[in-house]
PDB file of C-alpha atoms and ligand atoms in Angstrom:
ATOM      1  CA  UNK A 208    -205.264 -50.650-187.164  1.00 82.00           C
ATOM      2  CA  UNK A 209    -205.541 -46.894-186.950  1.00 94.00           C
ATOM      3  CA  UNK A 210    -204.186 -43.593-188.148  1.00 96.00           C
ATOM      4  CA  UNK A 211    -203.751 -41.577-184.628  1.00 97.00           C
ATOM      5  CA  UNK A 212    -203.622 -38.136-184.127  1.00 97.00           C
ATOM      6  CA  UNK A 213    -200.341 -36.856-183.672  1.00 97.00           C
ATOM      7  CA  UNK A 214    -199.766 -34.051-180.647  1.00 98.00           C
ATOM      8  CA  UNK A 215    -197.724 -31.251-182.232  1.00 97.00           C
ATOM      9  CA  UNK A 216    -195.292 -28.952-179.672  1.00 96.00           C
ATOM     10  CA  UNK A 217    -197.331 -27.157-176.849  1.00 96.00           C
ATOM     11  CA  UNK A 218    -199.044 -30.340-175.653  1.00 97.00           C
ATOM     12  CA  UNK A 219    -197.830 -31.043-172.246  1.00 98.00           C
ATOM     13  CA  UNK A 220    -197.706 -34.522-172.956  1.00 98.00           C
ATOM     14  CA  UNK A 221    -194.325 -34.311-175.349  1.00 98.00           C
ATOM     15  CA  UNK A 222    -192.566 -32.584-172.413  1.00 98.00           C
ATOM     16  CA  UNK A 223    -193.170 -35.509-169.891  1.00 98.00           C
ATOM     17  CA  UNK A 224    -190.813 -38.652-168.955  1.00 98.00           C
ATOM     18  CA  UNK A 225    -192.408 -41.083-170.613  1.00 98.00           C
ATOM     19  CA  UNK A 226    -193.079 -44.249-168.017  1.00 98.00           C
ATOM     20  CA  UNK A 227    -191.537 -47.840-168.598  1.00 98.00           C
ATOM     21  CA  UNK A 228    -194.086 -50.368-170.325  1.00 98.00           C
ATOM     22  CA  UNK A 229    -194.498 -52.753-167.452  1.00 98.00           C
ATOM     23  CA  UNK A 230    -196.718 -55.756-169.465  1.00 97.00           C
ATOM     24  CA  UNK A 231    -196.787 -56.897-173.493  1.00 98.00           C
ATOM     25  CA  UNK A 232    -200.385 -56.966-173.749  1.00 98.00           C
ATOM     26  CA  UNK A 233    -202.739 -56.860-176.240  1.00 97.00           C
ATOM     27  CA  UNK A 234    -203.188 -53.215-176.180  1.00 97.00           C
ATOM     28  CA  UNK A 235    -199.459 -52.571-176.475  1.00 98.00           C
ATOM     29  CA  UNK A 236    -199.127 -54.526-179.275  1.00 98.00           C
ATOM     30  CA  UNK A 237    -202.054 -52.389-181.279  1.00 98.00           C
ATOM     31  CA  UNK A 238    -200.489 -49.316-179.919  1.00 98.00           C
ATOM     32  CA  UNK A 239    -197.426 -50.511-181.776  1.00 98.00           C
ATOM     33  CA  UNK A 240    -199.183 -51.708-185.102  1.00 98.00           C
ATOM     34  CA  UNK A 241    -201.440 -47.806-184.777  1.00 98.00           C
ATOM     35  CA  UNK A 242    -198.520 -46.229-184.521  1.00 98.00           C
ATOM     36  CA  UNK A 243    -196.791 -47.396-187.294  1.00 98.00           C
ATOM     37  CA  UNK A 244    -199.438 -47.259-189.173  1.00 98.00           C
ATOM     38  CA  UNK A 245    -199.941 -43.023-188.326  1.00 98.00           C
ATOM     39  CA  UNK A 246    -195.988 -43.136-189.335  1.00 97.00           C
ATOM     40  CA  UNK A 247    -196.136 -44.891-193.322  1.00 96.00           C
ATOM     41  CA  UNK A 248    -199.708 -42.576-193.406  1.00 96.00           C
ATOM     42  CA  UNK A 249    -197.425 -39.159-192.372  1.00 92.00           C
ATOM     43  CA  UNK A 250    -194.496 -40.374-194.506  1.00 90.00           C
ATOM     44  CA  UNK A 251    -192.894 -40.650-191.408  1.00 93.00           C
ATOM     45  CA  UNK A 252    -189.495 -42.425-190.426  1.00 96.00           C
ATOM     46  CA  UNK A 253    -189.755 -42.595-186.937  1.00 98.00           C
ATOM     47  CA  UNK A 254    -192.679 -41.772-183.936  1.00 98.00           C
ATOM     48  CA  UNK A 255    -192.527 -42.203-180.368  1.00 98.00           C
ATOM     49  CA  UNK A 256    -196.057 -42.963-177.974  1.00 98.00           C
ATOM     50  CA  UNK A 257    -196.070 -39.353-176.689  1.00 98.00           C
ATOM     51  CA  UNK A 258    -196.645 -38.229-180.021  1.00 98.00           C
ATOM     52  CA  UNK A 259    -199.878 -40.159-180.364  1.00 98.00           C
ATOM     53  CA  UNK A 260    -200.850 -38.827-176.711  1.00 98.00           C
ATOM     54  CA  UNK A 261    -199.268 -41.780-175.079  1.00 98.00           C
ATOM     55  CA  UNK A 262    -196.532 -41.310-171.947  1.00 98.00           C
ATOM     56  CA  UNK A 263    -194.910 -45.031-172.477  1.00 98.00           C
ATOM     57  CA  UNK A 264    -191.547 -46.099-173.817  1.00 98.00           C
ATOM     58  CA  UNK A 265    -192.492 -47.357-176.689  1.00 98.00           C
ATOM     59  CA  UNK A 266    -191.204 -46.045-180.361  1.00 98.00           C
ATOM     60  CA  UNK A 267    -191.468 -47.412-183.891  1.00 98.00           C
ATOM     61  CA  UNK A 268    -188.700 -46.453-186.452  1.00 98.00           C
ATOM     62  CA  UNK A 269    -188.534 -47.430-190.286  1.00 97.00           C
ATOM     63  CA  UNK A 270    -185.844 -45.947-191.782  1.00 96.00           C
ATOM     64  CA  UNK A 271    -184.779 -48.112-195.027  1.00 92.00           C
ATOM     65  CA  UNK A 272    -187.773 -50.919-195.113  1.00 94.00           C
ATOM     66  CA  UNK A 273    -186.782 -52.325-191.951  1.00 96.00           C
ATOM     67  CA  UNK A 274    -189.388 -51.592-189.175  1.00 97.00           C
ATOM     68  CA  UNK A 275    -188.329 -51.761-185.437  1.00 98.00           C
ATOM     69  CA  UNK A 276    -190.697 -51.793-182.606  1.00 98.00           C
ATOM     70  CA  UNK A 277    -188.942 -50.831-179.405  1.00 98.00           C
ATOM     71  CA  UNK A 278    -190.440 -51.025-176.276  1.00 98.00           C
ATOM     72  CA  UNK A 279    -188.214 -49.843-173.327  1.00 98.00           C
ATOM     73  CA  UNK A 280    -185.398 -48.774-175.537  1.00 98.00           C
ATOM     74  CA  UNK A 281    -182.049 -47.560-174.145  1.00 98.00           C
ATOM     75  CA  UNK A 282    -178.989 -46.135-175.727  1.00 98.00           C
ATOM     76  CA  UNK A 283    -176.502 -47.668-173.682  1.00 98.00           C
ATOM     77  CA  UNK A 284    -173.750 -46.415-175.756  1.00 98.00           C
ATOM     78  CA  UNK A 285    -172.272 -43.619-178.504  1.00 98.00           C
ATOM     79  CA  UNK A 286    -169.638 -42.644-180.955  1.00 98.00           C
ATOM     80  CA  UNK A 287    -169.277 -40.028-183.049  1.00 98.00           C
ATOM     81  CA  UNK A 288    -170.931 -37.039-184.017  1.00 97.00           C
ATOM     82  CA  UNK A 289    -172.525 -35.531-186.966  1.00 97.00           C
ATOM     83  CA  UNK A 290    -175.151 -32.785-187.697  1.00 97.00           C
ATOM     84  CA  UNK A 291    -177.911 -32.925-190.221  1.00 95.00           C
ATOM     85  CA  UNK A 292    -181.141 -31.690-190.729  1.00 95.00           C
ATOM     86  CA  UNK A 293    -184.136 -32.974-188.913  1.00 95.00           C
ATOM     87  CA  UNK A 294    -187.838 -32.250-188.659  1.00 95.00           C
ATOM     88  CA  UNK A 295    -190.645 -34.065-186.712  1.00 96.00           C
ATOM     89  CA  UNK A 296    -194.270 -34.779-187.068  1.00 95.00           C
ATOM     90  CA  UNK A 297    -194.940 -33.157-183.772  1.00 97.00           C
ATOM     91  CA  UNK A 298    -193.579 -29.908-185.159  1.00 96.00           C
ATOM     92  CA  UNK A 299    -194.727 -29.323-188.693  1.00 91.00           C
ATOM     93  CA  UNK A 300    -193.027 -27.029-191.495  1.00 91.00           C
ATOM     94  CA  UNK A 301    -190.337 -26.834-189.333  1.00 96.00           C
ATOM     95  CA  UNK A 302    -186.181 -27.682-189.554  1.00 96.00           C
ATOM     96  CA  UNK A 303    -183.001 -27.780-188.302  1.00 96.00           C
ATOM     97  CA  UNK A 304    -179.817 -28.618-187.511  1.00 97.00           C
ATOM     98  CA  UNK A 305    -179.251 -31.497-184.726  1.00 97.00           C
ATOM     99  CA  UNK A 306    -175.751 -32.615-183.504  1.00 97.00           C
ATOM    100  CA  UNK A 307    -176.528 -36.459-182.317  1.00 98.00           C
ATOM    101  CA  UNK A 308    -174.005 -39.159-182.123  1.00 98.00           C
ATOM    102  CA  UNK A 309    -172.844 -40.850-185.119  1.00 98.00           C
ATOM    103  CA  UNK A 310    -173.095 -44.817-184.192  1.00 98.00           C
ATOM    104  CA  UNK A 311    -175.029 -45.716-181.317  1.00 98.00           C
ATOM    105  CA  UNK A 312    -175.749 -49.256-179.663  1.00 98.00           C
ATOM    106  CA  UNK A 313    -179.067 -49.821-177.805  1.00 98.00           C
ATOM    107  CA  UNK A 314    -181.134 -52.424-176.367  1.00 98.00           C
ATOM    108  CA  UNK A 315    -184.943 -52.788-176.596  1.00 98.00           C
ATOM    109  CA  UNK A 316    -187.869 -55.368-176.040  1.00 98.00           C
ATOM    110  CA  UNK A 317    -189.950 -56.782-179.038  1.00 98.00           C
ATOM    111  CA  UNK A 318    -192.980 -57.192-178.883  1.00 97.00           C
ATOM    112  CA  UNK A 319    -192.234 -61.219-178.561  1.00 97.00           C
ATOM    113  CA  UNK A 320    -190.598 -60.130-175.143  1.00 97.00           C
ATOM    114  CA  UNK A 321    -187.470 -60.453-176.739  1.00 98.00           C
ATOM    115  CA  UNK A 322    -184.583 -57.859-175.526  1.00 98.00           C
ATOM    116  CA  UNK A 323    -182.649 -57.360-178.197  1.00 98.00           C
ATOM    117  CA  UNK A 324    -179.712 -55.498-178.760  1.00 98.00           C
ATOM    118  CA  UNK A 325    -178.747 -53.000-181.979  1.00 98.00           C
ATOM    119  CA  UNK A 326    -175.833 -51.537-183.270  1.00 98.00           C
ATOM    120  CA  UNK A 327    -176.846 -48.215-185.560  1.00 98.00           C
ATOM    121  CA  UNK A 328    -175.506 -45.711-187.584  1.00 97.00           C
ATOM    122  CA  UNK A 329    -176.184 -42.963-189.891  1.00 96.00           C
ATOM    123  CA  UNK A 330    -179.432 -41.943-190.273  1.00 96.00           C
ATOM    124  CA  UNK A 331    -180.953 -45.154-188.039  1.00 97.00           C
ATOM    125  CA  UNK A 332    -179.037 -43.788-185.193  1.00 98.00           C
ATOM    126  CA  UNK A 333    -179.990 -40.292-185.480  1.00 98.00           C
ATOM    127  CA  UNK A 334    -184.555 -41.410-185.579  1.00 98.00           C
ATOM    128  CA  UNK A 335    -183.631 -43.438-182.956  1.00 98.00           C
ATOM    129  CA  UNK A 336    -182.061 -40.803-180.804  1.00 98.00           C
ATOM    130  CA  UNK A 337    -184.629 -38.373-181.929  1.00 98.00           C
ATOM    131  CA  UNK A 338    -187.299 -41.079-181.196  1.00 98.00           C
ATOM    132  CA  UNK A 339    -185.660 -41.626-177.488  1.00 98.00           C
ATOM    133  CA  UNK A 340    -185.599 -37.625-176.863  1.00 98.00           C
ATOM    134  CA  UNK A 341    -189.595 -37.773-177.110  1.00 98.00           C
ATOM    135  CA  UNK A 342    -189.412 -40.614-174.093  1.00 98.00           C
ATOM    136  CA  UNK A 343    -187.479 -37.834-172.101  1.00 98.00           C
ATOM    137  CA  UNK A 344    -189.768 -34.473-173.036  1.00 98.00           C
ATOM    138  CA  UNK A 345    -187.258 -33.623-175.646  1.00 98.00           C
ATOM    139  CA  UNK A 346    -187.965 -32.223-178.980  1.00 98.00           C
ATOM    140  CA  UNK A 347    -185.577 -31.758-181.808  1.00 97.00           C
ATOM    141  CA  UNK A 348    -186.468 -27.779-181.568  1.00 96.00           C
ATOM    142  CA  UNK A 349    -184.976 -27.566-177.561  1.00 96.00           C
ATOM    143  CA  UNK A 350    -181.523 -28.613-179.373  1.00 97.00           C
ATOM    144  CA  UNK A 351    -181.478 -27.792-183.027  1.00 97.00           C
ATOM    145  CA  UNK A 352    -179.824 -24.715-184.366  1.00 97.00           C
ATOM    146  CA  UNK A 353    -181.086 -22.767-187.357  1.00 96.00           C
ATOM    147  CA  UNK A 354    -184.429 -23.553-187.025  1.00 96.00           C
ATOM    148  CA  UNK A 355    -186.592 -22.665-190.121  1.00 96.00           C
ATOM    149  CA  UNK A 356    -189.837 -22.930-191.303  1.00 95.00           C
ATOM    150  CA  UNK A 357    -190.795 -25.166-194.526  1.00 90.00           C
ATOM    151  CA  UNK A 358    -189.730 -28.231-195.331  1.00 81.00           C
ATOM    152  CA  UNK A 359    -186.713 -30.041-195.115  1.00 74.00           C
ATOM    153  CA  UNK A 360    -184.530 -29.363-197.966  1.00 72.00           C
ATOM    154  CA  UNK A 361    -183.119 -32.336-198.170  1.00 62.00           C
ATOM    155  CA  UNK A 362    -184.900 -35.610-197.746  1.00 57.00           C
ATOM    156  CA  UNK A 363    -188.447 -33.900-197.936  1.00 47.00           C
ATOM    157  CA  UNK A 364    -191.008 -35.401-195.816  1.00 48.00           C
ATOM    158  CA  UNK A 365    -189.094 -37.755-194.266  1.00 56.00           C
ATOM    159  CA  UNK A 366    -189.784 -36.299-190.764  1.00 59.00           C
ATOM    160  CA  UNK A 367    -189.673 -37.988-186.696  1.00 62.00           C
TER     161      UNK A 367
HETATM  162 CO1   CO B  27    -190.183 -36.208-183.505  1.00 94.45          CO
END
């Protein structure tokens, strides 16, 4: 495995659609492993392909001790809403307020070619909508208000 370098905001690679993973191969399934390794390595919770230079729908998230490798991943539903601060490895010292959907329920294929579906809340549901924005060209800075520079006050270092 391998610590990757993460693109931070101005690389024209975090403002592209992402493309579909066609084939589970042996390079996805390092891509996956690299990436989360880059995440636990930036204290990370969550980090999408793009952000490693990568345009493929692929995202890790490990919010509570519970990794999920999604390839493909879809919100295909949500409830709710709540704001709360984010920040992202992409864009460093830098926070704000996001407005994302409270609960959300999406579906996703493992790395076993599994598709799997996932009911999330809280802060699950808000990485993995962050995580999804990257896959659509979409930072957390296009939508956040109050945008500041430093670190989160509030859960510091745990950044997308
Ligand atoms: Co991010």
């Amino acid at each position: 495995m391998a610590v990757l370098e993460i693109k931070t905001a101005g690389e024209p690679v975090l403002k592209q659609i992402a493309a579909p993973v066609q084939k589970i191969d042996k390079r996805i399934k390092k891509l996956l492993d690299d990436m989360a390794e880059t995440m636990y390595a930036t204290e990370g919770i969550g980090i999408a392909a793009p952000q490693v230079g990568v345009s493929l729908r692929m995202v890790v998230v490990d919010v509570d001790g519970k990794r999920y490798d999604m390839i493909n991943p879809e919100i295909l539903s949500r409830e709710g809403a709540a704001v709360d601060t984010e920040g992202c490895l992409s864009c460093p010292d830098l926070f704000g307020e996001v407005e994302r959907a409270e609960k959300i329920h999406v579906k996703f294929t493992t790395r076993y070619h599994k598709v799997k579906e996932l009911d999330a809340e809280g802060l699950l549901a808000r990485c993995i909508q962050h995580e999804v924005d990257h896959l659509e060209g979409r930072l957390f800075i296009d939508i956040a208000k109050n945008i500041q520079k430093g670190k989160p006050p509030q859960r510091e270092g745990r950044v997308k």
